[in-house]
Short mmCIF file of C-alpha atoms and ligand atoms in Angstrom, two decimals:
data_model
loop_
_atom_site.label_atom_id
_atom_site.label_comp_id
_atom_site.label_asym_id
_atom_site.label_seq_id
_atom_site.Cartn_x
_atom_site.Cartn_y
_atom_site.Cartn_z
CA MET A 1 0.00 0.00 0.00
CA ARG A 2 3.07 2.28 0.24
CA GLY A 3 3.67 1.70 -3.46
CA ASP A 4 6.93 -0.20 -2.93
CA ASP A 5 8.11 -2.69 -5.53
CA LEU A 6 7.05 -6.22 -4.59
CA SER A 7 8.93 -9.43 -5.39
CA VAL A 8 7.60 -12.53 -7.16
CA PRO A 9 7.27 -14.39 -3.80
CA ASP A 10 5.46 -11.39 -2.25
CA ILE A 11 2.87 -11.35 -5.04
CA THR A 12 2.56 -15.13 -5.17
CA GLN A 13 1.80 -15.16 -1.45
CA LEU A 14 -1.11 -12.76 -2.06
CA PHE A 15 -2.51 -15.06 -4.78
CA ARG A 16 -2.32 -17.97 -2.33
CA ALA A 17 -4.69 -16.23 0.09
CA ARG A 18 -7.54 -18.37 1.37
CA GLY A 19 -10.63 -17.74 3.49
CA ASP A 20 -10.21 -14.69 5.72
CA GLU A 21 -6.96 -13.83 3.99
CA VAL A 22 -8.84 -13.29 0.71
CA ALA A 23 -11.17 -10.86 2.46
CA ALA A 24 -8.15 -9.07 3.94
CA VAL A 25 -6.38 -8.70 0.57
CA CYS A 26 -9.57 -7.50 -1.11
CA ALA A 27 -10.31 -5.04 1.71
CA ALA A 28 -6.77 -3.63 1.53
CA SER A 29 -7.10 -3.19 -2.21
CA ASP A 30 -10.56 -1.64 -1.88
CA GLY A 31 -9.26 0.85 0.68
CA LEU A 32 -6.31 1.73 -1.54
CA ARG A 33 -8.71 2.23 -4.45
CA ARG A 34 -10.87 4.57 -2.37
CA ASP A 35 -7.86 6.59 -1.24
CA THR A 36 -6.27 6.88 -4.67
CA VAL A 37 -9.08 7.12 -7.25
CA GLY A 38 -12.22 7.60 -5.14
CA ASP A 39 -15.71 6.22 -5.63
CA VAL A 40 -16.33 7.07 -9.28
CA VAL A 41 -16.59 4.06 -11.60
CA ARG A 42 -16.18 4.95 -15.25
CA TYR A 43 -17.18 3.17 -18.44
CA VAL A 44 -16.78 3.93 -22.12
CA VAL A 45 -19.41 3.71 -24.84
CA THR A 46 -17.58 1.81 -27.53
CA ARG A 47 -18.21 -0.65 -30.32
CA ASN A 48 -16.12 -3.76 -30.80
CA ILE A 49 -15.45 -4.57 -34.42
CA ASN A 50 -13.69 -7.88 -35.05
CA TYR A 51 -12.98 -7.45 -38.75
CA THR A 52 -12.07 -11.05 -39.53
CA ASN A 53 -12.10 -14.39 -37.72
CA VAL A 54 -9.65 -15.95 -40.17
CA CYS A 55 -6.24 -16.36 -38.62
CA TYR A 56 -3.12 -18.30 -39.46
CA PHE A 57 -1.82 -18.34 -35.91
CA LYS A 58 -2.43 -21.38 -33.75
CA CYS A 59 -3.04 -20.08 -30.26
CA ARG A 60 -4.23 -23.09 -28.35
CA PHE A 61 -6.70 -21.17 -26.19
CA CYS A 62 -8.46 -19.49 -29.09
CA ALA A 63 -11.93 -20.51 -30.22
CA PHE A 64 -12.37 -17.34 -32.26
CA SER A 65 -10.13 -17.85 -35.27
CA LYS A 66 -11.24 -20.11 -38.06
CA GLY A 67 -9.16 -21.82 -40.69
CA LYS A 68 -10.69 -21.50 -44.12
CA LEU A 69 -11.94 -25.09 -44.04
CA SER A 70 -13.19 -25.29 -40.47
CA GLU A 71 -16.80 -24.26 -40.86
CA SER A 72 -17.87 -27.05 -38.54
CA LEU A 73 -16.46 -24.96 -35.72
CA ARG A 74 -18.57 -22.16 -34.28
CA GLY A 75 -19.64 -19.77 -37.01
CA ARG A 76 -18.38 -19.33 -40.53
CA PRO A 77 -15.17 -17.65 -41.52
CA TYR A 78 -15.75 -14.01 -42.42
CA ASP A 79 -13.75 -10.99 -43.46
CA LEU A 80 -15.68 -7.76 -43.18
CA ALA A 81 -15.97 -5.59 -46.28
CA LEU A 82 -14.81 -2.04 -45.60
CA ASP A 83 -18.30 -0.67 -46.24
CA GLU A 84 -19.60 -2.90 -43.42
CA VAL A 85 -16.82 -1.58 -41.15
CA ALA A 86 -17.85 1.97 -42.09
CA ARG A 87 -21.52 1.20 -41.49
CA ARG A 88 -20.82 -0.20 -38.02
CA VAL A 89 -18.65 2.80 -37.14
CA ALA A 90 -21.26 5.35 -38.30
CA GLU A 91 -23.94 3.48 -36.37
CA ALA A 92 -21.73 3.43 -33.26
CA TRP A 93 -21.32 7.21 -33.46
CA GLN A 94 -25.09 7.66 -33.83
CA ARG A 95 -25.53 5.51 -30.73
CA GLY A 96 -23.32 7.75 -28.60
CA ALA A 97 -19.99 5.94 -28.90
CA THR A 98 -16.79 7.89 -28.39
CA GLU A 99 -14.60 4.92 -29.38
CA VAL A 100 -14.41 1.94 -31.67
CA CYS A 101 -12.20 -0.98 -30.73
CA LEU A 102 -10.89 -2.90 -33.73
CA GLN A 103 -9.10 -6.22 -33.50
CA GLY A 104 -9.25 -9.42 -35.46
CA GLY A 105 -7.53 -12.58 -36.51
CA ILE A 106 -4.35 -12.36 -38.54
CA HIS A 107 -5.77 -13.08 -41.99
CA PRO A 108 -3.05 -14.51 -44.24
CA ASP A 109 -3.90 -11.94 -46.93
CA TYR A 110 -3.65 -8.98 -44.57
CA THR A 111 -0.64 -6.73 -44.69
CA GLY A 112 -0.01 -3.51 -42.82
CA ALA A 113 -1.75 -1.77 -45.72
CA ARG A 114 -5.05 -3.35 -44.64
CA TYR A 115 -4.70 -1.95 -41.10
CA LEU A 116 -3.99 1.51 -42.52
CA GLU A 117 -7.01 1.19 -44.77
CA ILE A 118 -9.21 0.18 -41.82
CA CYS A 119 -8.07 3.30 -39.92
CA ARG A 120 -8.85 5.56 -42.87
CA THR A 121 -12.26 3.90 -43.30
CA VAL A 122 -13.11 4.57 -39.66
CA ARG A 123 -11.86 8.14 -39.87
CA ASP A 124 -14.03 8.85 -42.93
CA ALA A 125 -17.09 7.21 -41.37
CA ALA A 126 -16.92 9.12 -38.07
CA PRO A 127 -14.22 11.82 -38.01
CA ASN A 128 -14.44 12.39 -34.24
CA ILE A 129 -14.52 8.82 -33.00
CA HIS A 130 -11.44 7.55 -31.14
CA ILE A 131 -9.73 4.63 -32.86
CA HIS A 132 -8.54 2.06 -30.30
CA ALA A 133 -7.06 -0.71 -32.38
CA PHE A 134 -4.53 -3.42 -33.15
CA SER A 135 -2.85 -5.65 -30.62
CA PRO A 136 0.96 -5.84 -30.49
CA LEU A 137 0.67 -8.99 -32.63
CA GLU A 138 -1.18 -7.11 -35.37
CA ILE A 139 1.33 -4.27 -35.14
CA THR A 140 4.25 -6.70 -35.45
CA GLN A 141 2.71 -8.52 -38.42
CA GLY A 142 1.64 -5.28 -40.10
CA ALA A 143 5.11 -3.76 -39.76
CA ALA A 144 6.83 -6.92 -41.03
CA THR A 145 4.62 -7.21 -44.10
CA LEU A 146 5.36 -3.60 -45.08
CA GLY A 147 9.06 -3.87 -44.30
CA LEU A 148 8.76 -1.13 -41.68
CA SER A 149 10.11 -0.87 -38.14
CA ILE A 150 7.56 -1.05 -35.33
CA ALA A 151 7.97 2.68 -34.76
CA GLY A 152 7.66 3.41 -38.48
CA PHE A 153 4.43 1.45 -38.79
CA LEU A 154 2.96 3.00 -35.64
CA GLU A 155 3.71 6.47 -37.06
CA ARG A 156 1.86 5.55 -40.26
CA LEU A 157 -1.11 4.27 -38.26
CA ARG A 158 -1.21 7.41 -36.19
CA GLU A 159 -1.25 9.52 -39.36
CA ALA A 160 -4.20 7.38 -40.52
CA GLY A 161 -6.10 8.14 -37.31
CA LEU A 162 -5.04 5.57 -34.70
CA GLY A 163 -5.53 6.94 -31.17
CA THR A 164 -4.56 4.18 -28.71
CA LEU A 165 -3.76 0.46 -28.69
CA PRO A 166 -5.30 -2.40 -26.73
CA GLY A 167 -2.69 -4.23 -24.69
CA THR A 168 -4.12 -7.57 -25.73
CA ALA A 169 -2.21 -10.59 -27.09
CA ALA A 170 -0.29 -10.41 -23.79
CA GLU A 171 -1.93 -13.58 -22.43
CA VAL A 172 0.65 -14.31 -19.72
CA LEU A 173 3.99 -12.57 -20.22
CA ASP A 174 6.18 -15.59 -19.57
CA ASP A 175 7.92 -17.40 -22.40
CA ASP A 176 7.50 -20.88 -20.88
CA VAL A 177 3.74 -20.35 -20.70
CA ARG A 178 3.68 -18.86 -24.19
CA ALA A 179 5.59 -21.83 -25.62
CA ARG A 180 2.77 -24.09 -24.46
CA LEU A 181 -0.18 -21.74 -24.97
CA CYS A 182 0.59 -19.71 -28.10
CA PRO A 183 3.88 -20.96 -29.50
CA ASP A 184 3.88 -19.03 -32.78
CA LYS A 185 2.80 -15.71 -31.26
CA ILE A 186 5.17 -12.87 -30.38
CA ASN A 187 7.21 -13.52 -27.25
CA THR A 188 7.32 -11.53 -24.02
CA ALA A 189 10.14 -9.22 -25.12
CA GLN A 190 8.43 -8.46 -28.43
CA TRP A 191 5.13 -7.64 -26.72
CA LEU A 192 6.84 -5.32 -24.26
CA ASP A 193 8.83 -3.71 -27.07
CA VAL A 194 5.74 -2.88 -29.15
CA ILE A 195 3.98 -1.37 -26.14
CA GLU A 196 7.04 0.61 -25.06
CA THR A 197 7.60 1.88 -28.60
CA ALA A 198 3.96 3.01 -28.78
CA HIS A 199 4.32 4.85 -25.48
CA LEU A 200 7.53 6.56 -26.60
CA LEU A 201 5.65 7.84 -29.66
CA GLY A 202 2.88 9.19 -27.42
CA LEU A 203 0.36 6.43 -28.19
CA ARG A 204 -1.09 5.16 -24.93
CA THR A 205 -2.21 1.56 -24.41
CA THR A 206 -4.17 -0.60 -22.04
CA SER A 207 -2.65 -3.72 -20.46
CA THR A 208 -4.22 -7.15 -19.93
CA ILE A 209 -3.64 -10.64 -18.60
CA MET A 210 -5.51 -13.75 -19.82
CA PHE A 211 -5.10 -16.19 -16.97
CA GLY A 212 -6.25 -19.46 -15.45
CA HIS A 213 -5.28 -22.06 -18.11
CA LEU A 214 -1.87 -23.73 -17.74
CA ASP A 215 -0.18 -20.93 -15.82
CA SER A 216 0.95 -20.59 -12.20
CA TYR A 217 0.83 -17.87 -9.55
CA ASP A 218 4.54 -17.23 -10.15
CA ASP A 219 3.74 -16.59 -13.82
CA TRP A 220 1.03 -14.10 -12.84
CA ALA A 221 3.47 -12.36 -10.50
CA ARG A 222 6.11 -12.05 -13.22
CA HIS A 223 3.48 -10.67 -15.59
CA LEU A 224 2.48 -7.95 -13.14
CA LEU A 225 6.12 -7.07 -12.50
CA HIS A 226 6.81 -6.76 -16.26
CA LEU A 227 3.92 -4.28 -16.52
CA ARG A 228 5.07 -2.37 -13.45
CA ALA A 229 8.62 -2.05 -14.78
CA LEU A 230 7.37 -0.91 -18.20
CA GLN A 231 5.01 1.62 -16.67
CA SER A 232 7.77 3.01 -14.48
CA ARG A 233 9.76 3.71 -17.66
CA THR A 234 6.97 5.19 -19.81
CA GLY A 235 3.79 5.96 -17.87
CA GLY A 236 1.84 5.07 -21.01
CA ILE A 237 -0.51 2.39 -19.66
CA THR A 238 -4.03 3.70 -19.03
CA GLU A 239 -5.44 0.67 -17.22
CA PHE A 240 -4.94 -2.99 -16.38
CA VAL A 241 -7.68 -5.45 -17.39
CA PRO A 242 -7.78 -9.01 -15.98
CA LEU A 243 -9.35 -11.41 -18.51
CA PRO A 244 -10.20 -14.79 -16.96
CA PHE A 245 -9.67 -17.66 -19.42
CA VAL A 246 -12.97 -18.92 -20.86
CA HIS A 247 -12.46 -22.65 -21.33
CA MET A 248 -15.62 -24.08 -22.91
CA GLU A 249 -14.59 -24.07 -26.57
CA ALA A 250 -10.83 -23.58 -26.13
CA PRO A 251 -8.82 -26.32 -27.90
CA VAL A 252 -6.24 -26.45 -25.08
CA TYR A 253 -9.03 -27.28 -22.62
CA LEU A 254 -10.87 -29.67 -24.94
CA LYS A 255 -7.62 -31.65 -25.28
CA GLY A 256 -7.26 -31.82 -21.51
CA HIS A 257 -4.20 -29.58 -21.25
CA ALA A 258 -5.71 -26.66 -19.37
CA ARG A 259 -7.94 -26.17 -16.40
CA LYS A 260 -11.43 -24.63 -16.51
CA GLY A 261 -10.31 -21.06 -16.11
CA PRO A 262 -9.48 -19.43 -12.79
CA SER A 263 -11.67 -20.06 -9.76
CA PHE A 264 -13.87 -17.16 -8.72
CA ARG A 265 -11.51 -16.58 -5.79
CA GLU A 266 -8.58 -16.27 -8.18
CA ALA A 267 -10.46 -14.04 -10.63
CA VAL A 268 -11.41 -11.61 -7.86
CA LEU A 269 -7.91 -11.77 -6.34
CA MET A 270 -6.36 -10.84 -9.70
CA HIS A 271 -8.12 -7.46 -9.50
CA ALA A 272 -7.18 -6.97 -5.85
CA VAL A 273 -3.55 -8.08 -6.14
CA ALA A 274 -3.05 -6.10 -9.35
CA ARG A 275 -4.05 -2.86 -7.63
CA LEU A 276 -1.59 -3.57 -4.81
CA ALA A 277 1.25 -4.72 -7.09
CA LEU A 278 0.84 -1.89 -9.61
CA HIS A 279 0.24 0.93 -7.10
CA PRO A 280 0.76 3.84 -7.64
CA LEU A 281 1.90 3.47 -11.25
CA ILE A 282 -1.30 2.09 -12.85
CA PRO A 283 -4.27 3.69 -11.07
CA HIS A 284 -7.12 2.18 -13.09
CA ILE A 285 -8.05 -1.50 -12.69
CA GLN A 286 -10.83 -2.48 -15.06
CA THR A 287 -13.18 -5.40 -14.56
CA SER A 288 -14.60 -7.07 -17.67
CA TRP A 289 -18.36 -7.66 -17.43
CA VAL A 290 -18.05 -9.94 -20.48
CA LYS A 291 -15.74 -12.30 -18.62
CA MET A 292 -16.90 -11.79 -15.03
CA GLY A 293 -20.65 -11.30 -15.57
CA ALA A 294 -22.52 -8.47 -13.87
CA ASP A 295 -22.45 -10.14 -10.44
CA GLY A 296 -18.76 -10.97 -10.69
CA ALA A 297 -17.94 -7.46 -11.86
CA ALA A 298 -19.72 -6.07 -8.79
CA VAL A 299 -17.50 -8.21 -6.54
CA ALA A 300 -14.41 -7.01 -8.42
CA LEU A 301 -15.53 -3.40 -7.92
CA ALA A 302 -15.50 -4.08 -4.17
CA SER A 303 -12.02 -5.63 -4.42
CA GLY A 304 -9.87 -2.97 -6.03
CA ALA A 305 -11.41 -2.40 -9.46
CA ASN A 306 -12.58 1.10 -10.39
CA ASP A 307 -13.62 0.82 -14.05
CA LEU A 308 -16.29 -1.19 -15.86
CA GLY A 309 -14.82 -1.08 -19.36
CA GLY A 310 -16.86 -0.74 -22.52
CA THR A 311 -20.48 -1.20 -23.55
CA LEU A 312 -19.14 -3.10 -26.61
CA MET A 313 -22.30 -3.32 -28.78
CA ASN A 314 -20.89 -6.49 -30.42
CA GLU A 315 -18.73 -9.01 -28.62
CA SER A 316 -17.67 -12.07 -30.56
CA ILE A 317 -14.36 -13.30 -29.13
CA SER A 318 -15.55 -14.34 -25.68
CA ARG A 319 -18.84 -15.52 -27.16
CA ALA A 320 -16.96 -17.86 -29.50
CA ALA A 321 -15.13 -19.21 -26.46
CA GLY A 322 -18.41 -20.05 -24.77
CA THR A 323 -19.20 -17.19 -22.39
CA GLU A 324 -22.85 -16.26 -21.98
CA HIS A 325 -22.69 -12.74 -20.66
CA GLY A 326 -24.15 -11.08 -23.75
CA GLN A 327 -22.98 -8.74 -26.44
CA GLU A 328 -23.91 -5.31 -25.18
CA LEU A 329 -24.37 -3.66 -21.82
CA PRO A 330 -26.08 -0.34 -22.58
CA PRO A 331 -25.15 2.74 -20.51
CA ALA A 332 -28.27 2.55 -18.33
CA GLU A 333 -27.38 -1.02 -17.34
CA MET A 334 -23.71 -0.13 -16.75
CA GLU A 335 -24.84 2.68 -14.46
CA ALA A 336 -27.30 0.41 -12.65
CA ILE A 337 -24.52 -2.08 -11.84
CA ILE A 338 -22.28 0.72 -10.61
CA ARG A 339 -24.97 2.33 -8.45
CA ALA A 340 -25.97 -1.07 -7.02
CA ALA A 341 -22.33 -1.42 -5.94
CA GLY A 342 -22.69 1.85 -4.01
CA ARG A 343 -20.50 3.81 -6.40
CA ARG A 344 -20.92 6.80 -8.73
CA PRO A 345 -21.06 6.13 -12.51
CA LEU A 346 -19.39 8.38 -15.08
CA GLN A 347 -19.25 7.89 -18.84
CA ARG A 348 -15.66 8.51 -19.94
CA THR A 349 -13.58 8.74 -23.08
CA THR A 350 -10.83 6.25 -23.87
CA LEU A 351 -8.35 8.50 -22.06
CA TYR A 352 -10.49 8.89 -18.93
CA GLN A 353 -11.90 12.32 -19.73
CA PRO A 354 -15.61 13.09 -19.19
CA VAL A 355 -17.78 12.95 -22.32
CA SER A 356 -19.88 15.81 -23.68
CA ALA A 357 -23.57 16.13 -22.82
CA GLU A 358 -24.34 15.46 -26.49
CA ARG A 359 -22.50 12.07 -26.46
CA ARG A 360 -24.24 11.11 -23.23
CA ARG A 361 -27.68 12.00 -24.63
CA ALA A 362 -26.97 10.01 -27.79
CA ALA A 363 -25.77 7.01 -25.77
CA PHE A 364 -28.89 6.94 -23.61
CA ALA A 365 -31.27 7.45 -26.56
CA ALA A 366 -29.64 4.79 -28.77
CA ASP A 367 -31.86 2.85 -31.16
CA PRO A 368 -31.49 -0.95 -31.27
CA LEU A 369 -28.55 -2.12 -33.38
CA ALA A 370 -29.22 -2.97 -37.01
CA PRO A 371 -28.32 -6.56 -37.92
CA THR A 372 -24.63 -7.02 -38.75
CA VAL A 373 -23.36 -8.51 -41.98
CA GLU A 374 -20.46 -10.93 -41.60
CA THR A 375 -19.02 -10.75 -45.11
CA PRO A 376 -18.24 -14.30 -46.27
CA LEU A 377 -14.72 -14.84 -47.56
CA ALA A 378 -15.67 -15.19 -51.22
CA ARG A 379 -17.18 -11.72 -51.33
CA ARG A 380 -14.15 -9.90 -50.02
CA VAL A 381 -12.53 -7.46 -52.42
CA HIS A 382 -8.82 -7.41 -51.64
CA ALA A 383 -7.10 -4.12 -51.03
S1 LIG B 1 -5.75 -15.42 -30.32
FE1 LIG B 1 -5.64 -14.05 -32.08
S2 LIG B 1 -3.69 -14.60 -33.07
FE2 LIG B 1 -4.21 -16.30 -31.71
S3 LIG B 1 -5.33 -17.78 -33.04
FE3 LIG B 1 -6.86 -16.45 -32.01
S4 LIG B 1 -7.27 -14.78 -33.47
FE4 LIG B 1 -5.32 -15.78 -34.08
#
């Protein structure tokens, strides 16, 4: 609570808490949250756009990506046409969004040019919407396919309208875990390098952990310490988001190599321990209603979390993995959860600023979403 650096054994000991100890860790984190960021719980009105579910990577936890011939898996392979991306963005703006979040599989035909084109499409469709897009994996692949450095590609994306990056594709930042969980993905050093490079260019990012599969408490501790060290160098991380592993459709679970996600105790402790381990460098701990459910998110808010994330409008990655917490949590429902937890709701921008009265009115008066079109592969016109 003094903000000192902790060691791996210190943090691991907190994750081992049981019974009354869990309550003590959560209460300490909740008190620290109250003292540092107060009782406001923010959320952002955003739309998730997963532009393709085709991916040539082989992450063993992933139920989202589809090989071209695997239509027997959940859903058909799709690759959104740019006019469908533009339509979803324009609709998001009409519905009060201040942000769109764009991520997808790594389609074998995609190069960095496609990511630039997606940014320009969003910018044209809604000039004032914030573009939160592209994991460090997409940045790495986009840069490589254009023969650019990471910094060079990030500069190009920023010119095309990119505002911030999601700190996804982190999973657990430990190369032994990654070798078993996502062997062909970028390694720990590459992930940290992309994020640090973005920060040095003035592009802020979130940070995440996807935990509770074949990892250990020591791995979680090392992950938190990597983020703490990075943040102490750059200050560019806006928030930390624990993402409990959803096992139901994950190949690594179906083959018997992973457990069924973290226990509820562990999922709640991740929020509490993260606040303690990252204090005072990362002040915002976000709980994911998609992964935790509304009831679980309320417990996390009482255990160190101070942010409820995004309304999302469309959520397909966790849904493909088997979660049942829905696709959209409209602002009124976000605020109801926050008030029921005894806290004060506030709609925010991506960078934690208050939104205008006009955005808030639009968000609360939103019409139902029009049906989405998931452009089948054959219809895609290549850039
Ligand atoms: S997690 Fe991402 S990179 Fe890995 S297989 Fe799934 S879509 Fe592809």
